[in-house]
PDB file of C-alpha atoms and ligand atoms in Angstrom:
ATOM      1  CA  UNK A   1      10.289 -70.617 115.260  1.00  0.00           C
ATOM      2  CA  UNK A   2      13.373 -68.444 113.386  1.00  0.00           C
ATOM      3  CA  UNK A   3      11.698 -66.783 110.281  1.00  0.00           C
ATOM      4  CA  UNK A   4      13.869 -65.417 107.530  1.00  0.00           C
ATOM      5  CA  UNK A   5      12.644 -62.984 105.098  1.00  0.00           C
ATOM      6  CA  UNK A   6      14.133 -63.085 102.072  1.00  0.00           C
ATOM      7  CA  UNK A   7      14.474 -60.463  99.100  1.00  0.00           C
ATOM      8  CA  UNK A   8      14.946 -61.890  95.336  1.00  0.00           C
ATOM      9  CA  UNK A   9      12.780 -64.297  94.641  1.00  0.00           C
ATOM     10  CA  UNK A  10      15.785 -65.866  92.014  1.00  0.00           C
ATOM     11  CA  UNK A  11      17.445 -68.816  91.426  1.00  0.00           C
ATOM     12  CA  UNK A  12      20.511 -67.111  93.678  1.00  0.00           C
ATOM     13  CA  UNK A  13      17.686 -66.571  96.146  1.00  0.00           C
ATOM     14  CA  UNK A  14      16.293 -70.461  96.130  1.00  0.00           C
ATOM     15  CA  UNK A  15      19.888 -71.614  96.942  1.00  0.00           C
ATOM     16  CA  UNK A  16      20.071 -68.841  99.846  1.00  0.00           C
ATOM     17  CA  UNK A  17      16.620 -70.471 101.515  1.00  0.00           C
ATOM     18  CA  UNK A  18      18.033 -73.842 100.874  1.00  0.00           C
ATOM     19  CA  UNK A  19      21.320 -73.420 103.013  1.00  0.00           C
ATOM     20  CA  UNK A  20      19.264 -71.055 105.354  1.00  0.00           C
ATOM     21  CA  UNK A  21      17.339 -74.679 106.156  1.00  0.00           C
ATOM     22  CA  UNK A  22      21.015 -76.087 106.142  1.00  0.00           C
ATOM     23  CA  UNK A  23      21.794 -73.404 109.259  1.00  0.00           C
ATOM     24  CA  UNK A  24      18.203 -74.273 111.099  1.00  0.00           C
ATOM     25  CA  UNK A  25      15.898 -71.275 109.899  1.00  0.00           C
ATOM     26  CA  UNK A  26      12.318 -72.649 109.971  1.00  0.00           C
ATOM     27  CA  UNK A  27      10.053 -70.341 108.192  1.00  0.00           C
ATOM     28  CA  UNK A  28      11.684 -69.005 105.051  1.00  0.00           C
ATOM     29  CA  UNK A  29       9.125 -65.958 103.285  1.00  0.00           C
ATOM     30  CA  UNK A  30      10.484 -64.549  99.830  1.00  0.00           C
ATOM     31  CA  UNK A  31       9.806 -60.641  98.905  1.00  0.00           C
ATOM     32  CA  UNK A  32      10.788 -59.339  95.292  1.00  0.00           C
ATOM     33  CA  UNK A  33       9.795 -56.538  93.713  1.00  0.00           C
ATOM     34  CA  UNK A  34       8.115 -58.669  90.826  1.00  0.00           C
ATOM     35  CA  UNK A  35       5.605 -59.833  93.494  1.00  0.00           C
ATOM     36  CA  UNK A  36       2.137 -60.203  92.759  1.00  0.00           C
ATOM     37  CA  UNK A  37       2.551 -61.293  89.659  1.00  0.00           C
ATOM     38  CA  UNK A  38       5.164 -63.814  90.679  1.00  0.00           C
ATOM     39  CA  UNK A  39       4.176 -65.077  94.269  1.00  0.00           C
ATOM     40  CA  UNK A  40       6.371 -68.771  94.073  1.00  0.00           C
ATOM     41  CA  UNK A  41      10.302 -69.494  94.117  1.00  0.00           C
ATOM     42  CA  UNK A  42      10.575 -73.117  94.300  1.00  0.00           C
ATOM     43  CA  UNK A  43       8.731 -74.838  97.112  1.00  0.00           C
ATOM     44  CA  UNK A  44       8.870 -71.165  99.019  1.00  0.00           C
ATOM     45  CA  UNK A  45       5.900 -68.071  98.962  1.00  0.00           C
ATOM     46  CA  UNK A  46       6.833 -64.871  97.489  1.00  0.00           C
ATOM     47  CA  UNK A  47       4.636 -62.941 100.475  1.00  0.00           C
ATOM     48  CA  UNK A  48       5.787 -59.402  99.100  1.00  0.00           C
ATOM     49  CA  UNK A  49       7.503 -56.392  98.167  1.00  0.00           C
ATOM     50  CA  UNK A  50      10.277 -54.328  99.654  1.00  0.00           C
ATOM     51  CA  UNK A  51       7.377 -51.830 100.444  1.00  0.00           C
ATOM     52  CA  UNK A  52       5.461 -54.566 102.169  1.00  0.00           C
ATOM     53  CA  UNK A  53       8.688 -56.114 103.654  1.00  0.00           C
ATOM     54  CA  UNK A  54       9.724 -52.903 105.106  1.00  0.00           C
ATOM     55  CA  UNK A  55       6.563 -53.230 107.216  1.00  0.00           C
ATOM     56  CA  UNK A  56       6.916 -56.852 108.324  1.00  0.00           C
ATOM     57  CA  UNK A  57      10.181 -56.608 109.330  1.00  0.00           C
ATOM     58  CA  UNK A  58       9.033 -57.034 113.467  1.00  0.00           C
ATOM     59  CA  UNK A  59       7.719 -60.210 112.416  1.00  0.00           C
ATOM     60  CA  UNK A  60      11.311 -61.947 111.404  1.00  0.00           C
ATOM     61  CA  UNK A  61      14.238 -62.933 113.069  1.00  0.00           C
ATOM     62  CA  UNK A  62      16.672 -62.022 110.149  1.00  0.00           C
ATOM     63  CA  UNK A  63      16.589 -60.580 106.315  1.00  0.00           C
ATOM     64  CA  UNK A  64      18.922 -61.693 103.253  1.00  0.00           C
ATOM     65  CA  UNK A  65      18.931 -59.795 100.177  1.00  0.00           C
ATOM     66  CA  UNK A  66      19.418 -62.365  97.570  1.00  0.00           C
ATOM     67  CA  UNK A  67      20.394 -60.328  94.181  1.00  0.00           C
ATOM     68  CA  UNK A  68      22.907 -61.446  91.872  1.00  0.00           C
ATOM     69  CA  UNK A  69      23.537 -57.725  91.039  1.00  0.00           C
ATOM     70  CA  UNK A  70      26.067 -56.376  93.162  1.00  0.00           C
ATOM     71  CA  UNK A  71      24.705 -53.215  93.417  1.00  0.00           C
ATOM     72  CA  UNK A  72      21.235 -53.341  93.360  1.00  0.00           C
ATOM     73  CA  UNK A  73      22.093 -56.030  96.649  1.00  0.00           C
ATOM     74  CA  UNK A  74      24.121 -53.710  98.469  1.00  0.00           C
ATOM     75  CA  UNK A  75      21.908 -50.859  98.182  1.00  0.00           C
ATOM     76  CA  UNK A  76      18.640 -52.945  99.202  1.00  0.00           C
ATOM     77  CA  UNK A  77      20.679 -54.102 101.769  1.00  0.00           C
ATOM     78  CA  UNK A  78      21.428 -50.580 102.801  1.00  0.00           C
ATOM     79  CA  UNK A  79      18.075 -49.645 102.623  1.00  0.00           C
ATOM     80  CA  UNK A  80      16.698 -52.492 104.455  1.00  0.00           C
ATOM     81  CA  UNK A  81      19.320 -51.941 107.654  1.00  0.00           C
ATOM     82  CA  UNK A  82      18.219 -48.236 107.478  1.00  0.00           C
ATOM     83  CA  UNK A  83      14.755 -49.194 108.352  1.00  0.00           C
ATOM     84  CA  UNK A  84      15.559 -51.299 111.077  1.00  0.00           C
ATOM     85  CA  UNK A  85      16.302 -54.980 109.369  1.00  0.00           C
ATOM     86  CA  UNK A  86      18.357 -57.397 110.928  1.00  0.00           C
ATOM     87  CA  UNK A  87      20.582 -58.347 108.508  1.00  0.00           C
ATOM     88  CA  UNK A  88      21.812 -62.358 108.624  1.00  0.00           C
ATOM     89  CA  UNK A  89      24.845 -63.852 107.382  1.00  0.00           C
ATOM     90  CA  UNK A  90      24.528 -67.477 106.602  1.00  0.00           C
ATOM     91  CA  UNK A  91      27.639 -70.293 106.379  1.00  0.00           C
ATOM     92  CA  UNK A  92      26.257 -73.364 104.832  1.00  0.00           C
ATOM     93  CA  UNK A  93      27.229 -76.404 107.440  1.00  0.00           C
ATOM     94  CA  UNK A  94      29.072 -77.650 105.019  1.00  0.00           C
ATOM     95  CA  UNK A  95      31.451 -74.558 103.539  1.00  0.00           C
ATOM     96  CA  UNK A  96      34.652 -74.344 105.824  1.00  0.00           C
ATOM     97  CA  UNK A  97      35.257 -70.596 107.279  1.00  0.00           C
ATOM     98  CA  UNK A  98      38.548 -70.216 109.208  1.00  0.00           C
ATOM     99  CA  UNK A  99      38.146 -68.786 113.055  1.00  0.00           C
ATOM    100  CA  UNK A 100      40.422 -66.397 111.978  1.00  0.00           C
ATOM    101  CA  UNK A 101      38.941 -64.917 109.286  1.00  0.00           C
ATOM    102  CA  UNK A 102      35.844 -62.381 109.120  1.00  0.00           C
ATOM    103  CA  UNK A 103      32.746 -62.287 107.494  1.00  0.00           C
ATOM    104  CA  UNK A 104      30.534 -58.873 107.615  1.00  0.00           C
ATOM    105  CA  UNK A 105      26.412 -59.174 108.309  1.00  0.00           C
ATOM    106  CA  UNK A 106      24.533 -59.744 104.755  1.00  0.00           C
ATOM    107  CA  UNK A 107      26.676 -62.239 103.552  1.00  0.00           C
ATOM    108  CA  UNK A 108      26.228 -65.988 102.794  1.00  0.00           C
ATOM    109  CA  UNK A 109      28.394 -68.386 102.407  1.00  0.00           C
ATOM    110  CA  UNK A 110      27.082 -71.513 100.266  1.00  0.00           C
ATOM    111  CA  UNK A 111      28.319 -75.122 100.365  1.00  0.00           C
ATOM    112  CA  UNK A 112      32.283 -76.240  99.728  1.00  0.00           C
ATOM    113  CA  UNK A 113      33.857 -73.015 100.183  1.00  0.00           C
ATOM    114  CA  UNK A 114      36.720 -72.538 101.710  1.00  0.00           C
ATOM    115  CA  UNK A 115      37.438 -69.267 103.924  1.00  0.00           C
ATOM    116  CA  UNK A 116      41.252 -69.053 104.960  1.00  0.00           C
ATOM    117  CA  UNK A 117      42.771 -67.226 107.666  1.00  0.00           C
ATOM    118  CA  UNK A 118      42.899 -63.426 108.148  1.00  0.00           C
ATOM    119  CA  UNK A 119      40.707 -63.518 105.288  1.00  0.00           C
ATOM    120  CA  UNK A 120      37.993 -60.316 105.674  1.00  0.00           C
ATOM    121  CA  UNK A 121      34.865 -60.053 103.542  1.00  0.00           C
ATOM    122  CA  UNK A 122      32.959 -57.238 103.590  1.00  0.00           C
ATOM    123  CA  UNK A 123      29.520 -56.453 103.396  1.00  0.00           C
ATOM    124  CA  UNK A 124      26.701 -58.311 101.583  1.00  0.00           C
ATOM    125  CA  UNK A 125      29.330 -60.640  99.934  1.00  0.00           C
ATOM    126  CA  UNK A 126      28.172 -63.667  98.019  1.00  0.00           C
ATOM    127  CA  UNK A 127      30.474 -66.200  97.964  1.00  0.00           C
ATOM    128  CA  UNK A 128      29.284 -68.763  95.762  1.00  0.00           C
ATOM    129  CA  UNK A 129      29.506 -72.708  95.667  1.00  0.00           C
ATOM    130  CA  UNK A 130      32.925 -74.314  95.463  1.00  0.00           C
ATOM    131  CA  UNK A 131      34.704 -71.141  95.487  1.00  0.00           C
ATOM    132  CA  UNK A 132      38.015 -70.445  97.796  1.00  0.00           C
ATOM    133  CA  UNK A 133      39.443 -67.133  98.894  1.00  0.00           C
ATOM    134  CA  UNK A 134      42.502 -67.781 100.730  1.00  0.00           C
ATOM    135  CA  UNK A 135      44.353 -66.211 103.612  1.00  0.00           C
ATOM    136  CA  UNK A 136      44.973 -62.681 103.981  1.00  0.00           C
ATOM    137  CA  UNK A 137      42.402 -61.725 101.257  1.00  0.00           C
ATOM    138  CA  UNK A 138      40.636 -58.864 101.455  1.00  0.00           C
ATOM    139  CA  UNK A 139      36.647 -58.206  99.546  1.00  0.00           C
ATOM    140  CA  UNK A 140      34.998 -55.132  99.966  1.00  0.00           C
ATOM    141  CA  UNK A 141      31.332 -54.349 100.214  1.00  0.00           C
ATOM    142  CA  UNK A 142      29.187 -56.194  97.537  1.00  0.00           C
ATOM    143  CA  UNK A 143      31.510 -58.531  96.014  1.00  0.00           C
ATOM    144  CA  UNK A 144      30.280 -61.903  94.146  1.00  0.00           C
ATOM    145  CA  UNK A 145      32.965 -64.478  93.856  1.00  0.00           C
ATOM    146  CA  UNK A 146      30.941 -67.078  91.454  1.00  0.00           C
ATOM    147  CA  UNK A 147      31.248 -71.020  91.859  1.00  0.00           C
ATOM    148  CA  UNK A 148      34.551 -72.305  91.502  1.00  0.00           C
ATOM    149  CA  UNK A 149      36.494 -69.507  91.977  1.00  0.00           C
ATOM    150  CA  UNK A 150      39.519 -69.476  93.289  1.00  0.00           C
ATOM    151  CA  UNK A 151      41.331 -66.018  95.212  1.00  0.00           C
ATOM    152  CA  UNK A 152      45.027 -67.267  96.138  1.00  0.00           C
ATOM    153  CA  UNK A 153      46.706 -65.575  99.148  1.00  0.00           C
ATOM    154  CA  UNK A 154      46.404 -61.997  99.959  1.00  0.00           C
ATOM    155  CA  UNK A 155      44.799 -61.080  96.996  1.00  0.00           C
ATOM    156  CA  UNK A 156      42.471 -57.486  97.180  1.00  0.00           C
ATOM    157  CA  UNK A 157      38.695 -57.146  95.589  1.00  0.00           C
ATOM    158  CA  UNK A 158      36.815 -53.948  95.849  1.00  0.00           C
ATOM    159  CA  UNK A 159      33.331 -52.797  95.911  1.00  0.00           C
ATOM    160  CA  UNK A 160      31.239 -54.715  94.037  1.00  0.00           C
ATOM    161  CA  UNK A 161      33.292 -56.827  91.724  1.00  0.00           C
ATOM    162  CA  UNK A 162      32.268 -59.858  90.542  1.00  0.00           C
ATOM    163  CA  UNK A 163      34.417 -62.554  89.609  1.00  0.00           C
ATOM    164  CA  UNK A 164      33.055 -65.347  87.889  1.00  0.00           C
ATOM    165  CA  UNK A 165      32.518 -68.477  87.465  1.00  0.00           C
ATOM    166  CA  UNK A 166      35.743 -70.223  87.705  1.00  0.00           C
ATOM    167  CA  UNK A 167      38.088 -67.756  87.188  1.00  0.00           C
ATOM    168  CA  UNK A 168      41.582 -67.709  89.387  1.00  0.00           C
ATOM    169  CA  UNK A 169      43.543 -64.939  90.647  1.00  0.00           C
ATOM    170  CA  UNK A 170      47.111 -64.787  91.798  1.00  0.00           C
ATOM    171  CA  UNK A 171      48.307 -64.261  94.789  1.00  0.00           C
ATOM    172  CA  UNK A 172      48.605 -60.632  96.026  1.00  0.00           C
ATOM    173  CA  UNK A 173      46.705 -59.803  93.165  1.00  0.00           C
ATOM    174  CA  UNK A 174      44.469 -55.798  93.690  1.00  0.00           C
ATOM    175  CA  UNK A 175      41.983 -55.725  92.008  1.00  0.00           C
ATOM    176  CA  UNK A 176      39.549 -52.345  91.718  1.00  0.00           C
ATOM    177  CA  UNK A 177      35.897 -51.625  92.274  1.00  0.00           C
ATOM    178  CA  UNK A 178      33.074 -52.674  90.084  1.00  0.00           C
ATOM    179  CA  UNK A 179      36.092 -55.028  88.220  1.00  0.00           C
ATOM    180  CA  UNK A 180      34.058 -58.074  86.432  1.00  0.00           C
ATOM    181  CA  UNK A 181      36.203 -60.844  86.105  1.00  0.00           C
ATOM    182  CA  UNK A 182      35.337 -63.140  83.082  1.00  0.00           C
ATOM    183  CA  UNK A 183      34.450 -66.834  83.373  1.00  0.00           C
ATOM    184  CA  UNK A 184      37.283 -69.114  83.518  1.00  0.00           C
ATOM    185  CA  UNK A 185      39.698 -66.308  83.480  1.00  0.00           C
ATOM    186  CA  UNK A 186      43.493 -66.079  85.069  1.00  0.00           C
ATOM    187  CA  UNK A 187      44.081 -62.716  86.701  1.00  0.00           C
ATOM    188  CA  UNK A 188      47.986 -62.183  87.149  1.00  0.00           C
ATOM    189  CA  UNK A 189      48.165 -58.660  87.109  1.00  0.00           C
ATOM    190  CA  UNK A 190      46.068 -55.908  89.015  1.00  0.00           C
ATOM    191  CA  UNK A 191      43.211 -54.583  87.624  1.00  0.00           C
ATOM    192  CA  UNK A 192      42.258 -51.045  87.912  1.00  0.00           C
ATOM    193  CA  UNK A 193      38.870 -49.737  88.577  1.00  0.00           C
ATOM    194  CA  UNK A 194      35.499 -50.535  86.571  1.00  0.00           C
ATOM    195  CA  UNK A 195      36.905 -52.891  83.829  1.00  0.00           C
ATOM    196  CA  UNK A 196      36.001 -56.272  82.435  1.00  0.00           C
ATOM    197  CA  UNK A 197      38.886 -58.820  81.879  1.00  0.00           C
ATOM    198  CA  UNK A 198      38.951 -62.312  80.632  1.00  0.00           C
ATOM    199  CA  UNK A 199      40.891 -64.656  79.355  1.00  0.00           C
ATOM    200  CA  UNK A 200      44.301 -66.609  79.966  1.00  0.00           C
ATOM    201  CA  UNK A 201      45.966 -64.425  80.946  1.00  0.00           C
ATOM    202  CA  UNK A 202      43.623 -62.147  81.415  1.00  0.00           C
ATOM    203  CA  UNK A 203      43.069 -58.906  79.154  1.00  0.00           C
ATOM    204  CA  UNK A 204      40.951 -55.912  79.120  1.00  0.00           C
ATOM    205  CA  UNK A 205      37.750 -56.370  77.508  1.00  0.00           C
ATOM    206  CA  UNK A 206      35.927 -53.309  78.557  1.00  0.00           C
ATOM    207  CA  UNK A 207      35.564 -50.372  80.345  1.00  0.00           C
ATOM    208  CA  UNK A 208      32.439 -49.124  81.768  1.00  0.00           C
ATOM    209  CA  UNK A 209      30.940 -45.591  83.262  1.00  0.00           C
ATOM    210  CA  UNK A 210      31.272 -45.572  87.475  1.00  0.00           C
ATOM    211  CA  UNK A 211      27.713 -46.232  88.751  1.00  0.00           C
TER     212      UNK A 211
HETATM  213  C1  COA B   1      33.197 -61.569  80.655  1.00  0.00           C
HETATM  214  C2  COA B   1      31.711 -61.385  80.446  1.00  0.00           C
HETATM  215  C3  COA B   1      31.134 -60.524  81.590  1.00  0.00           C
HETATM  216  C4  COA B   1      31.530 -60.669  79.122  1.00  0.00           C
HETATM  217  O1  COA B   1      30.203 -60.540  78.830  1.00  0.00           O
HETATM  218  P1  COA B   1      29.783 -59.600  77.587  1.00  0.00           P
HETATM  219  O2  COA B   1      30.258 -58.206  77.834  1.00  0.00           O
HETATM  220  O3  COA B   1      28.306 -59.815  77.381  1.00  0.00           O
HETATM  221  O4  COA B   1      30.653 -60.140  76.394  1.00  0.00           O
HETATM  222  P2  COA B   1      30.214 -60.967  75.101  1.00  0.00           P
HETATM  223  O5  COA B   1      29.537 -62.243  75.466  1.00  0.00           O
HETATM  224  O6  COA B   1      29.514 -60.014  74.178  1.00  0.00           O
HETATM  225  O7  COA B   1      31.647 -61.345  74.472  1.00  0.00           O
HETATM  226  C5  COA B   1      32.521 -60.365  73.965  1.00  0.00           C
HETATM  227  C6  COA B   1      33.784 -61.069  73.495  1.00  0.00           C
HETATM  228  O8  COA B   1      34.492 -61.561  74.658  1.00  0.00           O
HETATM  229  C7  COA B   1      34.637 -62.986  74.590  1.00  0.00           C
HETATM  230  N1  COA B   1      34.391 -63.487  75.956  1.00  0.00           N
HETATM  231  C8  COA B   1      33.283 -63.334  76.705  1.00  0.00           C
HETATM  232  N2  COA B   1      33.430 -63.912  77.891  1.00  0.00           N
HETATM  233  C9  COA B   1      34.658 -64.447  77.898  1.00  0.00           C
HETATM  234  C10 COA B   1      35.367 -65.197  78.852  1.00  0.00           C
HETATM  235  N3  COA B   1      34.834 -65.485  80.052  1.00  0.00           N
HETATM  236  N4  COA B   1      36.615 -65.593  78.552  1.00  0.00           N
HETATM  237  C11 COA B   1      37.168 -65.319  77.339  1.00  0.00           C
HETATM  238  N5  COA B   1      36.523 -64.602  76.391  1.00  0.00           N
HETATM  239  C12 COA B   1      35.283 -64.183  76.663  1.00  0.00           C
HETATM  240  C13 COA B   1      33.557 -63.454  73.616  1.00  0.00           C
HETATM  241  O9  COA B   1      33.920 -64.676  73.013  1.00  0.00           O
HETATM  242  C14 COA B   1      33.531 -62.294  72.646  1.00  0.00           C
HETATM  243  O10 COA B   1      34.640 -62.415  71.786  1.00  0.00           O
HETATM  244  P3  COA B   1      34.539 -61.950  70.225  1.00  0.00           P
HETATM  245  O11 COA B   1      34.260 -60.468  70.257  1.00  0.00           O
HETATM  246  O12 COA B   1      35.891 -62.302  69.681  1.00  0.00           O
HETATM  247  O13 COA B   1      33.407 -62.734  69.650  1.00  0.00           O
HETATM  248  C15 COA B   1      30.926 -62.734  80.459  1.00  0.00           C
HETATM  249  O14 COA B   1      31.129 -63.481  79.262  1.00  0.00           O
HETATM  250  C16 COA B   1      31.323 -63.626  81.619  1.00  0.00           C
HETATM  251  O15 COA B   1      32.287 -64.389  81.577  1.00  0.00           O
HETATM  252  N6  COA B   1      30.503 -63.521  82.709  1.00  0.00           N
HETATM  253  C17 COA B   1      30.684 -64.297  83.907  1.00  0.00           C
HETATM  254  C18 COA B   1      29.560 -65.354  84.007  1.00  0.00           C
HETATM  255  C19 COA B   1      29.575 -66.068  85.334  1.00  0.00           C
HETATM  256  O16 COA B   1      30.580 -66.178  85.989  1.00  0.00           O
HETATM  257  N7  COA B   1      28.419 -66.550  85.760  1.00  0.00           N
HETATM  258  C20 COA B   1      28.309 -67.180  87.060  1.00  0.00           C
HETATM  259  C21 COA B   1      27.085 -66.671  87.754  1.00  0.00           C
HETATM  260  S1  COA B   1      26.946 -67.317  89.352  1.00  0.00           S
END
């Protein structure tokens, strides 16, 4: 029997178990830090916390950290490998990943994406359902790209930038760390470190403090 363990007990987190049946896991066991008061996502246990997680971890065959936040994920992820986890990437059977492109441990992949060629996704990525990042892109550690997204050729994302639901990006496009990219927006410029942009084209909405 593989068991999973899986961390954030979320919506995010029910789709995660859901493909992880997809990809032939057979016992799926949520932790989140909410637990005991919340001990059910879906039709799965909540068994734990990270604390209790931490000392389970001989009994699975993999761990996913399934938190929308970008960096709250990449630092339980962190933690989690630092304590001997082993961390799974998942491809739902029905996303399309190219042979030539790369995918780093932590990451998951759900269904209809499209992974291009020389494409290389760093660590703990989420790519969401629908979304496409095409050849030659490059994520860093932490990224989100949100359902329906689309990242044409060669385009850069750094640390823990979220683009959402939606939006496009043109090709050879850089844009910084810790970036959000509004819903439905069209990013034709770079866009420098830590700000929010939306719109068509898209324009700086924000700025916030590094984190
Ligand atoms: C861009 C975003 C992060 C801004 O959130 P926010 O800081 O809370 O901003 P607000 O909702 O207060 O909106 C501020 C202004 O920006 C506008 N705005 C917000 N999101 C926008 C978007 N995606 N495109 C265009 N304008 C947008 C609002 O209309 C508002 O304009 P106003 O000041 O003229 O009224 C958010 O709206 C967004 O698009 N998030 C992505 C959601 C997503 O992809 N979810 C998928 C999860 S898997």
């Amino acid at each position: 029997m593989k068991r999973l363990a899986i961390l954030g007990a979320s919506g995010h987190g029910k789709v995660g178990a859901d493909t992880a049946e997809c990809c032939g896991w057979q016992v799926i066991d949520f932790f989140d830090d909410a637990w005991p008061q919340t001990v059910r996502n879906g039709v799965w246990d909540v068994v734990g916390d990270t604390a209790r997680l931490k000392g389970a971890l001989h009994i699975y065959d993999g761990v996913l950290v399934a938190i929308g936040n970008n960096r709250i994920r990449h630092r339980k992820l962190l933690e989690l490998e630092e304590a001997g986890a082993q961390l799974c990437t998942l491809v739902h059977p029905a996303a399309t990943v190219s042979c030539y492109a790369s995918l780093e441990r932590g990451s998951v992949v759900f269904a209809g994406v499209v992974v291009n060629a020389d494409a290389r996704i760093g660590l703990g990525a989420i790519l969401n359902t629908g979304c496409s990042v095409d050849h030659d892109c490059v994520l860093g550690e932490g990224v989100h790209v949100s359902p329906g997204a689309c990242l044409a050729g060669g385009v850069r994302v750094g640390d823990l930038s979220w683009i959402g639901i939606g939006a496009s990006v043109r090709q050879l496009v850089q844009i910084g760390g810790q970036v959000t990219v509004g819903a439905g927006a069209v990013v034709v410029s770079d866009v420098a470190d830590l700000l929010t942009v939306a719109g068509v084209p898209a324009r700086v909405l924000s700025e916030r403090s590094a984190i």
